[in-house]
Amino acid sequence: MPRLVKKFGGTSVADVQRIKAVAARVKRAVDAGHEVAVVVSAMAGATNQLVDYANAVNVLHDSSEHDVVVASGEQVTAGLLAMALQDLGVPARSWLGWQIPIRTDTAHSRARILDIDASDLDRAMHEGTVPVIAGFQGIAADGRVTTLGRGGSDTTAVALAAALKADRCDIYTDVDGVYTSDPRVVSRARKLRQITFEEMLEMASVGAKVLQTRSVELAMNHGVRVQVLSSFEDVPGTMVVSEEEIVEQALVSGVTYSRDEAKITLLRVADKPGVAAGIFGPLAEANINVDMIVQNISAEGDTTDLTFTVAKADLARAVALLEECRSSIGYGNVLSDANVVKVSVIGVGMRSHAGIAAQMFRALADKGINIQVITTSEIKVSVLIDEAYAELAARTLHTTYGLDAA
Amino acid sequence: MPRLVKKFGGTSVADVQRIKAVAARVKRAVDAGHEVAVVVSAMAGATNQLVDYANAVNVLHDSSEHDVVVASGEQVTAGLLAMALQDLGVPARSWLGWQIPIRTDTAHSRARILDIDASDLDRAMHEGTVPVIAGFQGIAADGRVTTLGRGGSDTTAVALAAALKADRCDIYTDVDGVYTSDPRVVSRARKLRQITFEEMLEMASVGAKVLQTRSVELAMNHGVRVQVLSSFEDVPGTMVVSEEEIVEQALVSGVTYSRDEAKITLLRVADKPGVAAGIFGPLAEANINVDMIVQNISAEGDTTDLTFTVAKADLARAVALLEECRSSIGYGNVLSDANVVKVSVIGVGMRSHAGIAAQMFRALADKGINIQVITTSEIKVSVLIDEAYAELAARTLHTTYGLDAA
C-alpha cells in the first residue's frame, strides 16, 4: 500500500472551512488506497499573533518560553484536523512533537531534529488510522518544547517521511509548484514537472521561498521524493527528486533574481596576508552575512580593490562598521550601491555542459546590461547588475535557455 | 520560607498588560521572602474561541482531540507569564501538565488528577525559580493530553499546593472573596473573612460559582488552606479553612439562591414499591439531574403526590418524558412550574444548634412567603419558593441570621 506524508501550510488551514477541505482531500487519498500521515502548520496568522504576544510581554524573551508559546498554534490545528477527519468517517488521531517523540537539540526557536521514533505512528497507519502531526515542534533531551524555525513544518514532514519510509512527501502550499522563474515578472515562466534536490537548494538560497532549505537537505540526504503542489487546486505539482530520476535534463532549470542585495567596494586595500580576515571578521561578529566576494588586482600594484554584497537591510550598518575599522584594515575609500540585483541561472546540466556561463554573459551584453560581479557554483551562475535591468535580464535569460512556455 | 501556590484565572491574564500586572504581584510575594509557584488559566476568551473552533469542525468531536485543542490556551499563558517574570528579573520557567507530570485518568474533558510528581517543581523552588504551571491540564497513562473540566485550574492549584506542601493556595479571581450573599441582590452582604470547606462546598453546589467543587473537596481532604481574593485589588480575601481553625463560628455563614430550578409534581402516583425507580430511572437515563424530592401522603390513601425539581433547561424534556411513561409509571396528572427559586442558608453552626430551620420558616412566613418544598442537609436548609420573592427572601434571611454589614 503506497504510503504518503502530506503537509499543509498555514494558508491551507487558515480557517474551519479550509481545515474541512483539507480533511476531504486526505480522505480522497485514503479512499484511493494510500496510507497517509498528515503534518500541519498553525492556522495562518496564529503564529504571528503568538509572536506578537511574546514580544509585547518581554522583548528579550527566553527562547525556550517562546517555543512553549508558539508551538501551541500547531497543536490547535492538529486536534482540529483529526476531528474533521473523524467527522468524515476517517479514523484519525493527533500527535504532538513530544508525544511521538521528535527529538531535537536544545537550540530553541531553530532546533534541528536529531531522531524520530516513528513506531507509534507506523503502528497507527498499519491499523488504518491517519496520524495528524503538529509540525514545527519537537522535544529536547531536557523535556522542553522546541521549535524548528520558520518553515519548520516542511522539515517535520520530510523527516517523518524518511522515518516512516514513505513513498512520497507532498507539500501543499499556496503556489502550485516550482516555476522556471517568477511568473509575476517572466510571463512565459512555466511550472517544472521535476527539479533536482540540488537545484531546489540553489533556488531556495537565491530567494525562491517554496521550501525551507533544511527540508530539502534532509530530503536529499534520505532520498525522500518531495512534491510541491497547491492546496486549492487539484493538479499535479513539481516533483523534487534525485538527479538520476530526471529523464530529460534541461541545461538550465530556472532563472531567479533577488533584490535583497547591496554592493560594497573597498578601494586600495593593502594587498597583504590577513587583510581579508581584518575585513570579514568584524562583519561576521556583527552578524552581517556576506554573499558574493570578488577581489580585483589593482593597477597600482601593492593594493587591491575588494567588492562584496550584503543584505540590503545590513548595508548602512556594514558601511559604518567598515569606516570604524578603516585604520586597522587599511584602505583608501569605501563605496556602496543598493541599486543592484542578483540574477542567477540554475541547472544540474551545467556539470556536463561547458559554455552556459559564456552564453549568459553574451545574452546580457547583447541587451547592453553591464555585469558588476560574477560568482559561480557547480550548478549555478550568478551576476550582480543594475537593479533597473532586473526584469529585462530575467526574461532575456529565460528565452536564451529555451525555458519559455510554448 | 513560607511556600505559596498562586492561581490566576482567565480575567486576571486577559491581555499582555494584565499578565505583566500578575508578574509584578508575584514578584512582590517573592521579594517578601516567599517561595512561589503560579498556576494560570487561559487568557479570557481564548478557551471559548478554541471550543468554538472544535464545535465548528465536528459537533460530535472526540473528547481527546478536544483536550489537545483547548489545553493550548493555558500553554500560551504559562509561557508568557514566565517571560514576564524574567523581564522583572525573577527567575521563572513554565511547566505543562505532561512535563511535571500531572497524571490523570482518561476521562477526557473532565479528567480527575490521580497523582502529581512535584519533585522537579520542588527542586526549582528550592533553587529560587518560580514555576509557572499551565492549569486545567494533565496527561493520561496512554500519554495523551487531558483536561479537568471548567474551573479545572482551581483544582490544579489546590492539588499542586498539596503536592508541594504549600502553606497556602491563593486563588485570584474577579471577585474579592466569598460573600454572605450575592451583593447585587443583598446590598448589606459582606465579605467573609473565613469560611469552612464544608460551607464552601454547599455554596458551590447551590450556585455561588467561586471555586470548582472538586478543588474544594481536594483542599478539604488534604488540609490545604485556600484563600479566594481579587486579582485587581490588593486586599485580603476569604480564607477557606477547616472547621477547627474558625474561632468565632457564626450559626449561618451565607444565604444563597438559585434561579436555575423548575418544579414538577406528579399527582396520584400509585403508592407501591418500585414506583420511585419507575419515575427517576428514565430521567437519569436521559441525563436529567433531579435535585429536591418530596413525597406527600395523599388523602385518598392508596396514592401519593410526588414533587421534585430539575434544572430549568431540562424542564420541557423531563415533562415530555414523564408523559411518555405515564402508563408504565401510573399517575393521575403532571404539573410543572418554572417560576420558582431555591433559597438556602448554609452554616456549620447548624450542627450544634437546633432551631435554625424553624427560624427560617418563621421569618419567611412573616413576610407572607409560601414554602413549596423543603430539603435539608447537615449544614444547609433549602426551600423552594415563588420566584417573585427571591430577593425579598434572601434579604430577609440575611437580616434574620445577623449577617448584615454594620
XYZ file of N, CA and C in Angstrom, chain B residues 146-278:
399
model
N -5.014 15.515 28.721
C -6.368 15.547 29.287
C -6.643 16.937 29.842
N -7.936 17.264 30.013
C -8.284 18.496 30.722
C -9.282 18.165 31.831
N -9.362 19.078 32.809
C -10.043 18.782 34.070
C -11.445 19.359 34.161
N -11.968 19.905 33.073
C -13.307 20.490 33.123
C -13.264 21.958 33.513
N -14.375 22.651 33.293
C -14.486 24.086 33.605
C -14.033 24.358 35.031
N -13.212 25.365 35.193
C -12.727 25.694 36.534
C -11.612 24.774 36.991
N -11.111 23.940 36.067
C -10.122 22.930 36.433
C -8.803 23.497 36.929
N -8.496 24.745 36.573
C -7.243 25.332 37.058
C -7.264 25.511 38.577
N -8.445 25.726 39.158
C -8.549 25.758 40.629
C -8.054 24.439 41.204
N -8.505 23.359 40.567
C -8.132 22.028 41.053
C -6.643 21.782 40.866
N -6.095 22.204 39.733
C -4.645 22.094 39.535
C -3.910 22.792 40.674
N -4.358 23.997 41.007
C -3.665 24.794 42.027
C -3.715 24.114 43.388
N -4.887 23.628 43.766
C -5.015 23.004 45.087
C -4.219 21.698 45.130
N -4.294 20.926 44.049
C -3.553 19.657 44.015
C -2.044 19.911 44.103
N -1.570 20.948 43.414
C -0.149 21.277 43.484
C 0.221 21.777 44.877
N -0.662 22.562 45.487
C -0.384 23.054 46.842
C -0.217 21.878 47.792
N -1.058 20.845 47.603
C -0.934 19.652 48.445
C 0.392 18.947 48.149
N 0.698 18.758 46.856
C 1.909 18.014 46.477
C 3.171 18.760 46.902
N 3.123 20.099 46.866
C 4.298 20.909 47.220
C 4.329 21.258 48.709
N 3.341 20.743 49.456
C 3.224 21.055 50.886
C 3.263 22.573 51.096
N 2.476 23.287 50.308
C 2.459 24.750 50.400
C 1.721 25.195 51.653
N 2.093 26.343 52.162
C 1.425 26.875 53.348
C 0.055 27.434 53.010
N -0.143 27.818 51.734
C -1.438 28.384 51.365
C -1.566 28.343 49.844
N -2.818 28.263 49.394
C -3.109 28.334 47.966
C -4.008 29.550 47.740
N -3.483 30.556 47.052
C -4.243 31.785 46.788
C -4.909 31.690 45.417
N -6.239 31.834 45.389
C -6.972 31.781 44.125
C -7.393 33.210 43.773
N -6.715 33.792 42.780
C -7.025 35.164 42.368
C -8.124 35.132 41.312
N -9.163 35.940 41.511
C -10.298 35.888 40.604
C -10.864 37.292 40.437
N -12.036 37.395 39.782
C -12.577 38.732 39.549
C -13.524 39.176 40.661
N -13.723 38.351 41.695
C -14.401 38.826 42.905
C -13.351 38.830 44.019
N -13.580 39.605 45.058
C -12.507 39.752 46.047
C -12.674 38.842 47.258
N -13.592 37.858 47.135
C -13.759 36.928 48.235
C -15.125 36.277 48.183
N -15.450 35.555 49.242
C -16.752 34.896 49.340
C -17.644 35.771 50.220
N -18.843 36.049 49.742
C -19.747 36.936 50.458
C -20.847 36.156 51.176
N -21.450 36.826 52.149
C -22.561 36.199 52.884
C -23.765 35.994 51.985
N -23.851 36.781 50.905
C -24.888 36.591 49.905
C -24.465 37.360 48.657
N -25.263 37.286 47.607
C -24.920 37.967 46.366
C -25.083 39.477 46.544
N -23.974 40.247 46.523
C -24.055 41.688 46.815
C -24.924 42.455 45.816
N -25.143 41.893 44.622
C -26.001 42.577 43.644
C -27.449 42.571 44.093
N -27.822 41.618 44.964
C -29.205 41.482 45.422
C -29.336 41.937 46.873
N -28.406 41.481 47.686
C -28.459 41.821 49.110
C -27.395 42.885 49.350
N -27.836 44.152 49.386
C -26.867 45.247 49.405
C -26.037 45.229 50.692
N -26.556 44.626 51.748
C -25.804 44.602 53.001
C -24.965 43.337 53.155
N -24.819 42.573 52.052
C -23.937 41.399 52.098
C -22.521 41.854 52.414
N -21.773 41.036 53.124
C -20.396 41.415 53.422
C -19.455 40.246 53.147
N -18.215 40.603 52.938
C -17.215 39.584 52.623
C -16.887 38.803 53.884
N -16.823 37.473 53.753
C -16.452 36.636 54.888
C -14.938 36.623 55.027
N -14.480 36.720 56.268
C -13.050 36.629 56.495
C -12.614 35.169 56.362
N -13.488 34.262 56.820
C -13.201 32.831 56.791
C -14.464 32.062 56.441
N -14.291 30.909 55.867
C -15.408 30.006 55.635
C -14.848 28.590 55.709
N -15.666 27.629 56.131
C -15.147 26.258 56.208
C -15.260 25.584 54.844
N -14.465 24.547 54.652
C -14.522 23.772 53.416
C -15.950 23.288 53.136
N -16.611 22.786 54.202
C -17.948 22.214 54.028
C -18.927 23.279 53.555
N -18.835 24.447 54.154
C -19.724 25.537 53.736
C -19.438 25.938 52.290
N -18.168 25.984 51.950
C -17.777 26.368 50.587
C -18.339 25.367 49.576
N -18.295 24.087 49.951
C -18.846 23.058 49.065
C -20.337 23.266 48.850
N -21.057 23.538 49.954
C -22.502 23.757 49.828
C -22.783 25.016 49.015
N -21.982 26.056 49.224
C -22.123 27.297 48.456
C -21.994 26.998 46.960
N -20.946 26.232 46.608
C -20.705 25.930 45.200
C -21.867 25.142 44.629
N -22.403 24.204 45.414
C -23.465 23.349 44.883
C -24.785 24.093 44.735
N -24.936 25.221 45.402
C -26.181 25.974 45.244
C -25.980 27.243 44.418
N -24.896 27.315 43.690
C -24.828 28.359 42.676
C -23.807 29.456 42.862
N -23.082 29.490 43.989
C -22.056 30.520 44.144
C -20.794 30.025 43.448
N -20.583 30.461 42.194
C -19.522 29.860 41.364
C -18.177 30.534 41.604
N -17.623 30.366 42.781
C -16.329 30.971 43.080
C -15.202 29.979 42.839
N -15.388 28.754 43.278
C -14.360 27.720 43.132
C -14.984 26.472 42.519
N -14.188 25.745 41.722
C -14.653 24.450 41.231
C -14.851 23.521 42.423
N -15.997 22.850 42.480
C -16.340 21.988 43.615
C -15.211 21.013 43.938
N -14.637 20.423 42.885
C -13.623 19.395 43.131
C -12.399 19.964 43.828
N -12.096 21.242 43.536
C -10.933 21.849 44.170
C -11.172 21.994 45.676
N -12.421 22.253 46.067
C -12.731 22.395 47.496
C -12.643 21.034 48.190
N -13.172 20.011 47.529
C -13.067 18.648 48.088
C -11.610 18.275 48.322
N -10.791 18.577 47.312
C -9.370 18.236 47.370
C -8.697 18.999 48.520
N -9.035 20.285 48.645
C -8.446 21.103 49.707
C -8.841 20.536 51.074
N -10.104 20.128 51.179
C -10.594 19.577 52.443
C -9.866 18.280 52.769
N -9.745 17.413 51.774
C -9.126 16.108 52.013
C -7.640 16.213 52.355
N -6.974 17.225 51.795
C -5.534 17.357 52.031
C -5.202 18.477 52.997
N -6.226 19.121 53.561
C -5.963 20.188 54.523
C -5.199 21.358 53.932
N -5.496 21.697 52.669
C -4.829 22.845 52.038
C -5.607 24.111 52.385
N -4.931 25.087 52.977
C -5.579 26.362 53.269
C -5.690 27.140 51.965
N -6.931 27.531 51.638
C -7.182 28.219 50.367
C -7.648 29.633 50.666
N -7.124 30.601 49.913
C -7.625 31.959 50.027
C -8.194 32.382 48.676
N -9.418 32.937 48.690
C -10.016 33.489 47.473
C -9.868 34.996 47.551
N -9.233 35.600 46.535
C -9.037 37.050 46.600
C -8.988 37.680 45.213
N -9.025 39.000 45.183
C -9.124 39.715 43.913
C -7.779 39.873 43.229
N -7.775 39.716 41.877
C -6.561 39.999 41.098
C -6.325 41.477 40.971
N -7.369 42.270 41.157
C -7.288 43.670 40.754
C -7.093 44.618 41.927
N -7.379 44.122 43.155
C -7.168 44.960 44.326
C -6.209 44.242 45.251
N -5.529 44.996 46.086
C -4.555 44.379 46.975
C -5.107 44.323 48.396
N -6.212 43.593 48.560
C -6.842 43.483 49.884
C -6.991 42.002 50.230
N -7.037 41.679 51.537
C -7.189 40.267 51.914
C -8.524 39.736 51.404
N -8.564 38.456 51.079
C -9.790 37.845 50.589
C -10.456 37.013 51.664
N -11.016 35.884 51.248
C -11.661 34.976 52.188
C -10.815 33.718 52.316
N -10.548 33.311 53.566
C -9.799 32.078 53.791
C -10.771 30.917 53.898
N -10.501 29.850 53.128
C -11.290 28.629 53.240
C -10.459 27.669 54.074
N -10.983 27.300 55.240
C -10.164 26.553 56.194
C -10.984 25.433 56.826
N -10.327 24.608 57.623
C -11.059 23.545 58.305
C -11.813 24.139 59.491
N -12.822 23.408 59.918
C -13.730 23.912 60.947
C -12.984 24.289 62.233
N -11.941 23.519 62.564
C -11.225 23.747 63.821
C -10.531 25.110 63.831
N -10.217 25.612 62.633
C -9.476 26.868 62.570
C -10.358 28.088 62.797
N -11.664 27.888 62.664
C -12.572 29.023 62.781
C -12.759 29.350 64.266
N -12.449 30.566 64.643
C -12.522 30.928 66.057
C -13.954 31.281 66.448
N -14.490 32.311 65.838
C -15.869 32.686 66.156
C -16.778 32.167 65.058
N -17.453 31.081 65.325
C -18.273 30.466 64.304
C -19.681 31.054 64.344
N -20.085 31.681 63.234
C -21.473 32.129 63.140
C -22.360 30.913 62.928
N -23.646 31.040 63.303
C -24.570 29.925 63.074
C -24.773 29.714 61.578
N -24.944 30.839 60.871
C -25.149 30.793 59.430
C -24.075 31.655 58.777
N -23.446 31.121 57.739
C -22.384 31.881 57.064
C -22.857 32.536 55.782
N -23.893 31.974 55.179
C -24.295 32.555 53.912
C -25.734 32.225 53.533
N -26.295 33.100 52.726
C -27.629 32.902 52.169
C -27.467 32.926 50.654
N -27.817 31.837 49.993
C -27.668 31.789 48.548
C -29.018 31.523 47.908
N -29.097 31.849 46.634
C -30.308 31.446 45.926
C -29.956 31.063 44.516
N -30.762 30.179 43.952
C -30.527 29.698 42.601
C -31.827 29.766 41.820
N -31.769 30.477 40.691
C -32.959 30.601 39.841
C -33.047 29.446 38.840
N -32.027 28.611 38.846
C -31.956 27.552 37.841
C -32.749 26.317 38.267
N -33.962 26.510 38.737
C -34.747 25.397 39.252
C -36.126 25.412 38.610
N -36.693 24.248 38.414
C -38.085 24.142 37.978
C -38.713 22.989 38.741
N -40.002 23.124 39.033
C -40.676 22.149 39.890
C -41.616 21.280 39.060
N -41.610 19.996 39.327
C -42.541 19.066 38.679
C -43.302 18.332 39.781
N -44.614 18.241 39.654
C -45.401 17.461 40.611
C -46.185 16.393 39.864
N -46.071 15.155 40.330
C -46.904 14.069 39.800
C -48.015 13.817 40.813
N -49.278 13.909 40.370
C -50.420 13.724 41.266
C -50.914 12.281 41.185
N -51.372 11.791 42.312
C -51.961 10.451 42.405
C -51.074 9.358 41.811
N -49.869 9.307 42.348
C -48.948 8.231 41.959
C -49.298 7.012 42.804
N -49.326 5.856 42.168
C -49.624 4.632 42.920
C -48.595 4.470 44.030
N -49.037 4.260 45.246
C -48.140 4.187 46.399
C -47.718 2.741 46.608
N -46.754 2.282 45.798
C -46.327 0.879 45.854
C -44.810 0.792 45.615
N -44.181 -0.300 46.038
C -42.731 -0.426 45.847
C -42.347 -0.329 44.366
N -41.231 0.310 44.103
C -40.722 0.358 42.730
C -41.179 1.554 41.934
N -42.114 2.317 42.483
C -42.633 3.424 41.693
C -41.603 4.548 41.543
N -40.817 4.794 42.587
C -39.787 5.848 42.512
C -38.759 5.496 41.429
N -38.368 4.233 41.387
C -37.427 3.797 40.353
C -38.033 3.983 38.971
N -39.333 3.703 38.865
C -40.024 3.863 37.580
C -40.029 5.297 37.098
